[in-house]
Amino acid sequence: MQNIVVTGKSGAGKQPRIDVLVSEFGLSQLSTGNIFRHYLGVFKSLGHERSPESYWDAAADGFVPDAAIRAALEPACAAKGIPVDDAVLGLKAARFVDAGLFVPDSITNALFEGAFQKHGGRGLILDGYPRTADQARFLLDAVSRAGTRLDAVLIVDNEDELIVGRTIGRRICPKCQKVFHLEFKPPKDGRLCTACDAEVIHRSDDTEEKIRTRLAEFQKKTLPAIGVLTGEGIPQVRVPGNLPVFTDEIVRASVMEALAPVLK
Ligand SMILES: [Zn+2]
């Protein structure tokens, strides 16, 4: 197995399936969230005095030329032993993320390929990428540039209403990150972490409105991305996100069974 895409609705239950792929095939998880955190962190660590926005050319609706950004970042990068290319990517991402702006595919693609190449383009579980049809086309090119391949797209299936119910009841311990559910795995006295006694919180991402927005995004953008990959002959494998009995062994068996035809 060289690379596999794991996708599904937000809250479908991707992580336990990714854990199986890590342990069974020795693959590494490459998630978009971590890629962004990495490059944003690289840029922040420079302590650069100018704002990312100041490298934006409003008239051209784009960044000033890369050479100018590199020249500005080079001294601090050299002093700290940071690759300039990484700092440039971090600055570009920060211009959108810091302002809460929608991140264009061109930026997400550039960050993805930077991270993908660092791993030699193989041995990866792609998580959270591709999320649009454009990203999927970019991924196919990036894989071909790396001389590797995508073995499968694993889709974790789950019903919208189950996801909504599970997510709005979710509570998280802000101290130790333990996850609870008001109905299925309640905190102590309905509000305290059973491990460290901190008061559990309802994350602002876990409101019904936000969940429904993410579910609609999946239909509108991610399904077409999956369509691009399967249209190019990448095998599609589906696993149930909701199992009647949920144990590590049952999750493992369901993933391995679904992958069997691809592994042949
Ligand atoms: Zn806790």
PDB file of C-alpha atoms and ligand atoms in Angstrom:
ATOM      1  CA  MET A   1       0.000   0.000   0.000  1.00  0.00           C
ATOM      2  CA  GLN A   2       1.523   3.343  -1.074  1.00  0.00           C
ATOM      3  CA  ASN A   3      -1.111   5.988  -0.344  1.00  0.00           C
ATOM      4  CA  ILE A   4      -4.772   5.949   0.597  1.00  0.00           C
ATOM      5  CA  VAL A   5      -7.348   8.725   0.881  1.00  0.00           C
ATOM      6  CA  VAL A   6      -9.721   8.465   3.845  1.00  0.00           C
ATOM      7  CA  THR A   7     -12.829  10.578   3.525  1.00  0.00           C
ATOM      8  CA  GLY A   8     -16.341  10.930   4.880  1.00  0.00           C
ATOM      9  CA  LYS A   9     -18.635  13.467   6.453  1.00  0.00           C
ATOM     10  CA  SER A  10     -17.280  15.433   9.376  1.00  0.00           C
ATOM     11  CA  GLY A  11     -18.119  13.306  12.422  1.00  0.00           C
ATOM     12  CA  ALA A  12     -18.535  10.076  10.421  1.00  0.00           C
ATOM     13  CA  GLY A  13     -15.849   8.264  12.425  1.00  0.00           C
ATOM     14  CA  LYS A  14     -12.734   8.517  10.259  1.00  0.00           C
ATOM     15  CA  GLN A  15     -10.119   8.412  13.010  1.00  0.00           C
ATOM     16  CA  PRO A  16     -10.680   4.836  14.243  1.00  0.00           C
ATOM     17  CA  ARG A  17     -10.349   3.611  10.611  1.00  0.00           C
ATOM     18  CA  ILE A  18      -7.203   5.690  10.129  1.00  0.00           C
ATOM     19  CA  ASP A  19      -5.795   4.096  13.298  1.00  0.00           C
ATOM     20  CA  VAL A  20      -6.325   0.656  11.706  1.00  0.00           C
ATOM     21  CA  LEU A  21      -4.452   1.710   8.544  1.00  0.00           C
ATOM     22  CA  VAL A  22      -1.579   3.073  10.623  1.00  0.00           C
ATOM     23  CA  SER A  23      -1.176  -0.149  12.587  1.00  0.00           C
ATOM     24  CA  GLU A  24      -1.854  -2.632   9.770  1.00  0.00           C
ATOM     25  CA  PHE A  25       0.156  -1.019   6.974  1.00  0.00           C
ATOM     26  CA  GLY A  26       2.635   1.210   8.795  1.00  0.00           C
ATOM     27  CA  LEU A  27       1.278   4.281   7.001  1.00  0.00           C
ATOM     28  CA  SER A  28       1.525   7.833   8.388  1.00  0.00           C
ATOM     29  CA  GLN A  29      -1.468  10.105   8.770  1.00  0.00           C
ATOM     30  CA  LEU A  30      -1.149  13.334   6.797  1.00  0.00           C
ATOM     31  CA  SER A  31      -4.023  15.574   7.822  1.00  0.00           C
ATOM     32  CA  THR A  32      -4.777  18.971   6.364  1.00  0.00           C
ATOM     33  CA  GLY A  33      -5.268  20.465   9.833  1.00  0.00           C
ATOM     34  CA  ASN A  34      -1.771  19.413  10.891  1.00  0.00           C
ATOM     35  CA  ILE A  35      -0.222  20.604   7.625  1.00  0.00           C
ATOM     36  CA  PHE A  36      -1.698  24.067   8.164  1.00  0.00           C
ATOM     37  CA  ARG A  37      -0.618  24.145  11.818  1.00  0.00           C
ATOM     38  CA  HIS A  38       2.919  23.187  10.752  1.00  0.00           C
ATOM     39  CA  TYR A  39       3.388  25.888   8.112  1.00  0.00           C
ATOM     40  CA  LEU A  40       1.626  28.585  10.160  1.00  0.00           C
ATOM     41  CA  GLY A  41       3.895  27.672  13.077  1.00  0.00           C
ATOM     42  CA  VAL A  42       7.011  27.930  10.886  1.00  0.00           C
ATOM     43  CA  PHE A  43       6.056  31.439   9.789  1.00  0.00           C
ATOM     44  CA  LYS A  44       5.112  32.558  13.332  1.00  0.00           C
ATOM     45  CA  SER A  45       8.416  31.237  14.694  1.00  0.00           C
ATOM     46  CA  LEU A  46      10.277  33.782  12.536  1.00  0.00           C
ATOM     47  CA  GLY A  47       8.753  36.664  14.491  1.00  0.00           C
ATOM     48  CA  HIS A  48       8.526  38.533  11.188  1.00  0.00           C
ATOM     49  CA  GLU A  49       7.632  42.182  11.767  1.00  0.00           C
ATOM     50  CA  ARG A  50       5.557  42.761   8.614  1.00  0.00           C
ATOM     51  CA  SER A  51       2.010  41.410   8.359  1.00  0.00           C
ATOM     52  CA  PRO A  52       1.210  38.768   5.701  1.00  0.00           C
ATOM     53  CA  GLU A  53      -1.393  41.203   4.370  1.00  0.00           C
ATOM     54  CA  SER A  54       1.388  43.638   3.422  1.00  0.00           C
ATOM     55  CA  TYR A  55       2.580  41.089   0.812  1.00  0.00           C
ATOM     56  CA  TRP A  56      -0.828  41.105  -0.860  1.00  0.00           C
ATOM     57  CA  ASP A  57      -1.223  43.130  -4.023  1.00  0.00           C
ATOM     58  CA  ALA A  58      -4.880  44.168  -3.988  1.00  0.00           C
ATOM     59  CA  ALA A  59      -4.793  45.533  -7.540  1.00  0.00           C
ATOM     60  CA  ALA A  60      -3.455  42.225  -8.880  1.00  0.00           C
ATOM     61  CA  ASP A  61      -5.636  40.233  -6.423  1.00  0.00           C
ATOM     62  CA  GLY A  62      -2.646  38.085  -5.552  1.00  0.00           C
ATOM     63  CA  PHE A  63       0.587  37.995  -3.613  1.00  0.00           C
ATOM     64  CA  VAL A  64       3.580  40.063  -4.666  1.00  0.00           C
ATOM     65  CA  PRO A  65       6.145  37.920  -6.546  1.00  0.00           C
ATOM     66  CA  ASP A  66       7.636  35.025  -4.551  1.00  0.00           C
ATOM     67  CA  ALA A  67      11.121  36.448  -5.024  1.00  0.00           C
ATOM     68  CA  ALA A  68      10.143  39.535  -3.013  1.00  0.00           C
ATOM     69  CA  ILE A  69       8.649  37.445  -0.191  1.00  0.00           C
ATOM     70  CA  ARG A  70      11.704  35.181  -0.138  1.00  0.00           C
ATOM     71  CA  ALA A  71      14.061  38.144   0.026  1.00  0.00           C
ATOM     72  CA  ALA A  72      12.161  39.553   3.002  1.00  0.00           C
ATOM     73  CA  LEU A  73      12.124  36.256   4.907  1.00  0.00           C
ATOM     74  CA  GLU A  74      15.573  34.929   4.004  1.00  0.00           C
ATOM     75  CA  PRO A  75      17.695  36.579   6.754  1.00  0.00           C
ATOM     76  CA  ALA A  76      15.465  35.321   9.598  1.00  0.00           C
ATOM     77  CA  CYS A  77      15.195  31.879   7.969  1.00  0.00           C
ATOM     78  CA  ALA A  78      18.963  31.609   7.630  1.00  0.00           C
ATOM     79  CA  ALA A  79      19.449  32.672  11.262  1.00  0.00           C
ATOM     80  CA  LYS A  80      16.975  30.066  12.518  1.00  0.00           C
ATOM     81  CA  GLY A  81      17.791  27.288  10.013  1.00  0.00           C
ATOM     82  CA  ILE A  82      14.304  27.282   8.543  1.00  0.00           C
ATOM     83  CA  PRO A  83      13.732  26.432   4.847  1.00  0.00           C
ATOM     84  CA  VAL A  84      12.619  29.647   3.104  1.00  0.00           C
ATOM     85  CA  ASP A  85      10.080  27.787   0.967  1.00  0.00           C
ATOM     86  CA  ASP A  86       8.305  26.610   4.116  1.00  0.00           C
ATOM     87  CA  ALA A  87       8.226  30.124   5.559  1.00  0.00           C
ATOM     88  CA  VAL A  88       6.786  31.508   2.303  1.00  0.00           C
ATOM     89  CA  LEU A  89       4.024  28.888   2.363  1.00  0.00           C
ATOM     90  CA  GLY A  90       3.337  29.720   6.019  1.00  0.00           C
ATOM     91  CA  LEU A  91       3.100  33.440   5.286  1.00  0.00           C
ATOM     92  CA  LYS A  92       0.667  32.833   2.425  1.00  0.00           C
ATOM     93  CA  ALA A  93      -1.545  30.585   4.557  1.00  0.00           C
ATOM     94  CA  ALA A  94      -1.453  33.071   7.443  1.00  0.00           C
ATOM     95  CA  ARG A  95      -2.750  35.879   5.210  1.00  0.00           C
ATOM     96  CA  PHE A  96      -6.057  33.969   4.892  1.00  0.00           C
ATOM     97  CA  VAL A  97      -6.257  32.029   8.149  1.00  0.00           C
ATOM     98  CA  ASP A  98      -5.442  34.967  10.453  1.00  0.00           C
ATOM     99  CA  ALA A  99      -8.182  37.063   8.885  1.00  0.00           C
ATOM    100  CA  GLY A 100     -10.679  34.176   8.970  1.00  0.00           C
ATOM    101  CA  LEU A 101     -10.872  34.261   5.172  1.00  0.00           C
ATOM    102  CA  PHE A 102     -11.720  31.300   2.968  1.00  0.00           C
ATOM    103  CA  VAL A 103      -8.444  29.625   1.968  1.00  0.00           C
ATOM    104  CA  PRO A 104      -8.254  29.245  -1.826  1.00  0.00           C
ATOM    105  CA  ASP A 105      -7.482  25.820  -3.295  1.00  0.00           C
ATOM    106  CA  SER A 106      -4.207  27.110  -4.749  1.00  0.00           C
ATOM    107  CA  ILE A 107      -2.854  27.721  -1.218  1.00  0.00           C
ATOM    108  CA  THR A 108      -4.180  24.464   0.225  1.00  0.00           C
ATOM    109  CA  ASN A 109      -2.686  22.600  -2.744  1.00  0.00           C
ATOM    110  CA  ALA A 110       0.722  24.239  -2.315  1.00  0.00           C
ATOM    111  CA  LEU A 111       0.835  23.404   1.395  1.00  0.00           C
ATOM    112  CA  PHE A 112      -0.326  19.862   0.713  1.00  0.00           C
ATOM    113  CA  GLU A 113       2.341  19.234  -1.910  1.00  0.00           C
ATOM    114  CA  GLY A 114       5.054  20.669   0.325  1.00  0.00           C
ATOM    115  CA  ALA A 115       4.146  18.171   3.057  1.00  0.00           C
ATOM    116  CA  PHE A 116       3.545  15.335   0.588  1.00  0.00           C
ATOM    117  CA  GLN A 117       7.025  15.754  -0.913  1.00  0.00           C
ATOM    118  CA  LYS A 118       8.676  15.819   2.528  1.00  0.00           C
ATOM    119  CA  HIS A 119       7.353  12.258   2.933  1.00  0.00           C
ATOM    120  CA  GLY A 120       8.598  11.257  -0.521  1.00  0.00           C
ATOM    121  CA  GLY A 121       4.991  11.076  -1.728  1.00  0.00           C
ATOM    122  CA  ARG A 122       4.360   7.640  -0.272  1.00  0.00           C
ATOM    123  CA  GLY A 123       3.324   5.760   2.833  1.00  0.00           C
ATOM    124  CA  LEU A 124       0.541   8.212   3.611  1.00  0.00           C
ATOM    125  CA  ILE A 125      -3.075   8.297   4.705  1.00  0.00           C
ATOM    126  CA  LEU A 126      -4.519  11.508   3.304  1.00  0.00           C
ATOM    127  CA  ASP A 127      -7.039  12.925   5.763  1.00  0.00           C
ATOM    128  CA  GLY A 128      -9.036  16.058   4.958  1.00  0.00           C
ATOM    129  CA  TYR A 129      -7.580  16.241   1.461  1.00  0.00           C
ATOM    130  CA  PRO A 130      -8.777  16.438  -1.261  1.00  0.00           C
ATOM    131  CA  ARG A 131     -11.910  18.327  -0.271  1.00  0.00           C
ATOM    132  CA  THR A 132     -12.816  19.818  -3.661  1.00  0.00           C
ATOM    133  CA  ALA A 133     -12.727  18.611  -7.262  1.00  0.00           C
ATOM    134  CA  ASP A 134      -9.837  20.997  -8.010  1.00  0.00           C
ATOM    135  CA  GLN A 135      -7.843  19.599  -5.100  1.00  0.00           C
ATOM    136  CA  ALA A 136      -8.533  16.068  -6.360  1.00  0.00           C
ATOM    137  CA  ARG A 137      -7.162  16.918  -9.810  1.00  0.00           C
ATOM    138  CA  PHE A 138      -4.129  18.532  -8.184  1.00  0.00           C
ATOM    139  CA  LEU A 139      -3.593  15.411  -6.056  1.00  0.00           C
ATOM    140  CA  LEU A 140      -3.592  13.141  -9.109  1.00  0.00           C
ATOM    141  CA  ASP A 141      -0.896  15.340 -10.674  1.00  0.00           C
ATOM    142  CA  ALA A 142       1.124  15.521  -7.449  1.00  0.00           C
ATOM    143  CA  VAL A 143       1.091  11.727  -7.158  1.00  0.00           C
ATOM    144  CA  SER A 144       2.205  11.391 -10.750  1.00  0.00           C
ATOM    145  CA  ARG A 145       4.983  13.986 -10.214  1.00  0.00           C
ATOM    146  CA  ALA A 146       6.141  11.967  -7.187  1.00  0.00           C
ATOM    147  CA  GLY A 147       6.114   8.762  -9.250  1.00  0.00           C
ATOM    148  CA  THR A 148       3.907   7.007  -6.693  1.00  0.00           C
ATOM    149  CA  ARG A 149       0.229   6.056  -6.645  1.00  0.00           C
ATOM    150  CA  LEU A 150      -3.073   6.209  -4.798  1.00  0.00           C
ATOM    151  CA  ASP A 151      -4.263   2.725  -3.940  1.00  0.00           C
ATOM    152  CA  ALA A 152      -7.795   3.511  -2.832  1.00  0.00           C
ATOM    153  CA  VAL A 153     -10.310   6.005  -1.527  1.00  0.00           C
ATOM    154  CA  LEU A 154     -11.804   4.740   1.704  1.00  0.00           C
ATOM    155  CA  ILE A 155     -15.160   6.326   2.464  1.00  0.00           C
ATOM    156  CA  VAL A 156     -16.513   6.120   6.002  1.00  0.00           C
ATOM    157  CA  ASP A 157     -20.309   6.045   5.581  1.00  0.00           C
ATOM    158  CA  ASN A 158     -22.623   7.553   8.123  1.00  0.00           C
ATOM    159  CA  GLU A 159     -26.118   9.033   8.285  1.00  0.00           C
ATOM    160  CA  ASP A 160     -26.557  12.779   8.703  1.00  0.00           C
ATOM    161  CA  GLU A 161     -29.025  12.450  11.589  1.00  0.00           C
ATOM    162  CA  LEU A 162     -26.775  10.080  13.526  1.00  0.00           C
ATOM    163  CA  ILE A 163     -23.849  12.460  13.117  1.00  0.00           C
ATOM    164  CA  VAL A 164     -25.910  15.439  14.261  1.00  0.00           C
ATOM    165  CA  GLY A 165     -27.161  13.568  17.345  1.00  0.00           C
ATOM    166  CA  ARG A 166     -23.687  12.365  18.252  1.00  0.00           C
ATOM    167  CA  THR A 167     -22.022  15.718  17.754  1.00  0.00           C
ATOM    168  CA  ILE A 168     -24.451  18.022  19.568  1.00  0.00           C
ATOM    169  CA  GLY A 169     -24.296  15.739  22.620  1.00  0.00           C
ATOM    170  CA  ARG A 170     -20.488  15.704  22.613  1.00  0.00           C
ATOM    171  CA  ARG A 171     -18.650  17.306  25.533  1.00  0.00           C
ATOM    172  CA  ILE A 172     -14.907  17.634  25.876  1.00  0.00           C
ATOM    173  CA  CYS A 173     -12.680  18.069  28.901  1.00  0.00           C
ATOM    174  CA  PRO A 174     -10.677  21.279  28.322  1.00  0.00           C
ATOM    175  CA  LYS A 175      -7.908  19.984  30.595  1.00  0.00           C
ATOM    176  CA  CYS A 176      -7.223  16.378  29.492  1.00  0.00           C
ATOM    177  CA  GLN A 177      -9.196  16.338  26.174  1.00  0.00           C
ATOM    178  CA  LYS A 178     -11.267  13.304  27.224  1.00  0.00           C
ATOM    179  CA  VAL A 179     -14.426  13.066  25.110  1.00  0.00           C
ATOM    180  CA  PHE A 180     -17.891  12.463  26.573  1.00  0.00           C
ATOM    181  CA  HIS A 181     -21.445  12.268  25.293  1.00  0.00           C
ATOM    182  CA  LEU A 182     -24.385  13.472  27.366  1.00  0.00           C
ATOM    183  CA  GLU A 183     -26.378  10.361  26.490  1.00  0.00           C
ATOM    184  CA  PHE A 184     -23.925   7.571  25.592  1.00  0.00           C
ATOM    185  CA  LYS A 185     -20.941   8.374  27.794  1.00  0.00           C
ATOM    186  CA  PRO A 186     -22.054  10.999  30.281  1.00  0.00           C
ATOM    187  CA  PRO A 187     -19.668  13.122  32.339  1.00  0.00           C
ATOM    188  CA  LYS A 188     -19.916  12.855  36.138  1.00  0.00           C
ATOM    189  CA  ASP A 189     -23.077  14.604  37.442  1.00  0.00           C
ATOM    190  CA  GLY A 190     -23.667  15.573  33.795  1.00  0.00           C
ATOM    191  CA  ARG A 191     -20.828  18.126  33.769  1.00  0.00           C
ATOM    192  CA  LEU A 192     -17.514  16.940  35.234  1.00  0.00           C
ATOM    193  CA  CYS A 193     -14.634  15.028  33.620  1.00  0.00           C
ATOM    194  CA  THR A 194     -14.403  11.523  35.097  1.00  0.00           C
ATOM    195  CA  ALA A 195     -10.599  11.601  34.779  1.00  0.00           C
ATOM    196  CA  CYS A 196      -9.633  15.016  36.157  1.00  0.00           C
ATOM    197  CA  ASP A 197     -12.820  16.617  37.509  1.00  0.00           C
ATOM    198  CA  ALA A 198     -12.636  19.675  35.243  1.00  0.00           C
ATOM    199  CA  GLU A 199     -15.937  21.023  33.942  1.00  0.00           C
ATOM    200  CA  VAL A 200     -16.545  19.666  30.424  1.00  0.00           C
ATOM    201  CA  ILE A 201     -17.281  22.046  27.561  1.00  0.00           C
ATOM    202  CA  HIS A 202     -19.425  22.083  24.427  1.00  0.00           C
ATOM    203  CA  ARG A 203     -17.109  23.127  21.600  1.00  0.00           C
ATOM    204  CA  SER A 204     -18.346  26.016  19.467  1.00  0.00           C
ATOM    205  CA  ASP A 205     -17.803  23.768  16.388  1.00  0.00           C
ATOM    206  CA  ASP A 206     -20.311  21.259  17.729  1.00  0.00           C
ATOM    207  CA  THR A 207     -23.522  23.288  17.355  1.00  0.00           C
ATOM    208  CA  GLU A 208     -26.241  21.892  15.115  1.00  0.00           C
ATOM    209  CA  GLU A 209     -25.951  24.811  12.684  1.00  0.00           C
ATOM    210  CA  LYS A 210     -22.219  24.305  12.190  1.00  0.00           C
ATOM    211  CA  ILE A 211     -22.582  20.545  11.809  1.00  0.00           C
ATOM    212  CA  ARG A 212     -25.272  20.972   9.154  1.00  0.00           C
ATOM    213  CA  THR A 213     -23.064  23.459   7.298  1.00  0.00           C
ATOM    214  CA  ARG A 214     -20.216  20.898   7.276  1.00  0.00           C
ATOM    215  CA  LEU A 215     -22.596  18.168   6.074  1.00  0.00           C
ATOM    216  CA  ALA A 216     -23.806  20.388   3.219  1.00  0.00           C
ATOM    217  CA  GLU A 217     -20.168  21.145   2.290  1.00  0.00           C
ATOM    218  CA  PHE A 218     -19.488  17.438   2.034  1.00  0.00           C
ATOM    219  CA  GLN A 219     -22.350  16.974  -0.451  1.00  0.00           C
ATOM    220  CA  LYS A 220     -21.474  20.020  -2.491  1.00  0.00           C
ATOM    221  CA  LYS A 221     -17.676  19.850  -2.617  1.00  0.00           C
ATOM    222  CA  THR A 222     -16.214  16.606  -1.294  1.00  0.00           C
ATOM    223  CA  LEU A 223     -18.484  14.201  -3.193  1.00  0.00           C
ATOM    224  CA  PRO A 224     -17.358  15.749  -6.510  1.00  0.00           C
ATOM    225  CA  ALA A 225     -13.739  15.368  -5.324  1.00  0.00           C
ATOM    226  CA  ILE A 226     -14.322  11.654  -4.718  1.00  0.00           C
ATOM    227  CA  GLY A 227     -15.943  11.511  -8.165  1.00  0.00           C
ATOM    228  CA  VAL A 228     -12.777  12.896  -9.783  1.00  0.00           C
ATOM    229  CA  LEU A 229     -10.629  10.205  -8.144  1.00  0.00           C
ATOM    230  CA  THR A 230     -12.939   7.303  -8.963  1.00  0.00           C
ATOM    231  CA  GLY A 231     -13.329   8.692 -12.484  1.00  0.00           C
ATOM    232  CA  GLU A 232      -9.572   8.180 -12.856  1.00  0.00           C
ATOM    233  CA  GLY A 233      -9.889   4.563 -11.811  1.00  0.00           C
ATOM    234  CA  ILE A 234      -8.886   4.842  -8.136  1.00  0.00           C
ATOM    235  CA  PRO A 235     -10.801   2.036  -6.381  1.00  0.00           C
ATOM    236  CA  GLN A 236     -13.497   3.171  -3.982  1.00  0.00           C
ATOM    237  CA  VAL A 237     -13.958   1.269  -0.731  1.00  0.00           C
ATOM    238  CA  ARG A 238     -16.778   1.898   1.739  1.00  0.00           C
ATOM    239  CA  VAL A 239     -16.869   1.063   5.432  1.00  0.00           C
ATOM    240  CA  PRO A 240     -19.756   1.614   7.839  1.00  0.00           C
ATOM    241  CA  GLY A 241     -19.110   4.469  10.268  1.00  0.00           C
ATOM    242  CA  ASN A 242     -21.791   3.184  12.564  1.00  0.00           C
ATOM    243  CA  LEU A 243     -21.334  -0.338  13.905  1.00  0.00           C
ATOM    244  CA  PRO A 244     -23.853  -2.144  16.125  1.00  0.00           C
ATOM    245  CA  VAL A 245     -21.002  -3.102  18.444  1.00  0.00           C
ATOM    246  CA  PHE A 246     -17.928  -0.896  18.468  1.00  0.00           C
ATOM    247  CA  THR A 247     -14.650  -2.520  19.505  1.00  0.00           C
ATOM    248  CA  ASP A 248     -11.139  -2.132  18.095  1.00  0.00           C
ATOM    249  CA  GLU A 249     -11.307  -5.650  16.681  1.00  0.00           C
ATOM    250  CA  ILE A 250     -14.661  -5.128  14.942  1.00  0.00           C
ATOM    251  CA  VAL A 251     -13.468  -1.836  13.419  1.00  0.00           C
ATOM    252  CA  ARG A 252     -10.257  -3.535  12.259  1.00  0.00           C
ATOM    253  CA  ALA A 253     -12.167  -6.431  10.691  1.00  0.00           C
ATOM    254  CA  SER A 254     -14.582  -4.128   8.855  1.00  0.00           C
ATOM    255  CA  VAL A 255     -11.731  -2.081   7.362  1.00  0.00           C
ATOM    256  CA  MET A 256      -9.689  -5.142   6.334  1.00  0.00           C
ATOM    257  CA  GLU A 257     -12.717  -6.846   4.809  1.00  0.00           C
ATOM    258  CA  ALA A 258     -13.565  -3.761   2.753  1.00  0.00           C
ATOM    259  CA  LEU A 259      -9.951  -3.443   1.559  1.00  0.00           C
ATOM    260  CA  ALA A 260      -9.525  -7.111   0.633  1.00  0.00           C
ATOM    261  CA  PRO A 261     -10.471  -6.682  -3.057  1.00  0.00           C
ATOM    262  CA  VAL A 262      -7.991  -3.795  -3.405  1.00  0.00           C
ATOM    263  CA  LEU A 263      -5.157  -5.704  -1.721  1.00  0.00           C
ATOM    264  CA  LYS A 264      -5.473  -8.664  -4.067  1.00  0.00           C
TER     265      LYS A 264
HETATM  266 ZN    ZN B   1     -10.289  15.781  32.130  1.00  0.00          ZN
END
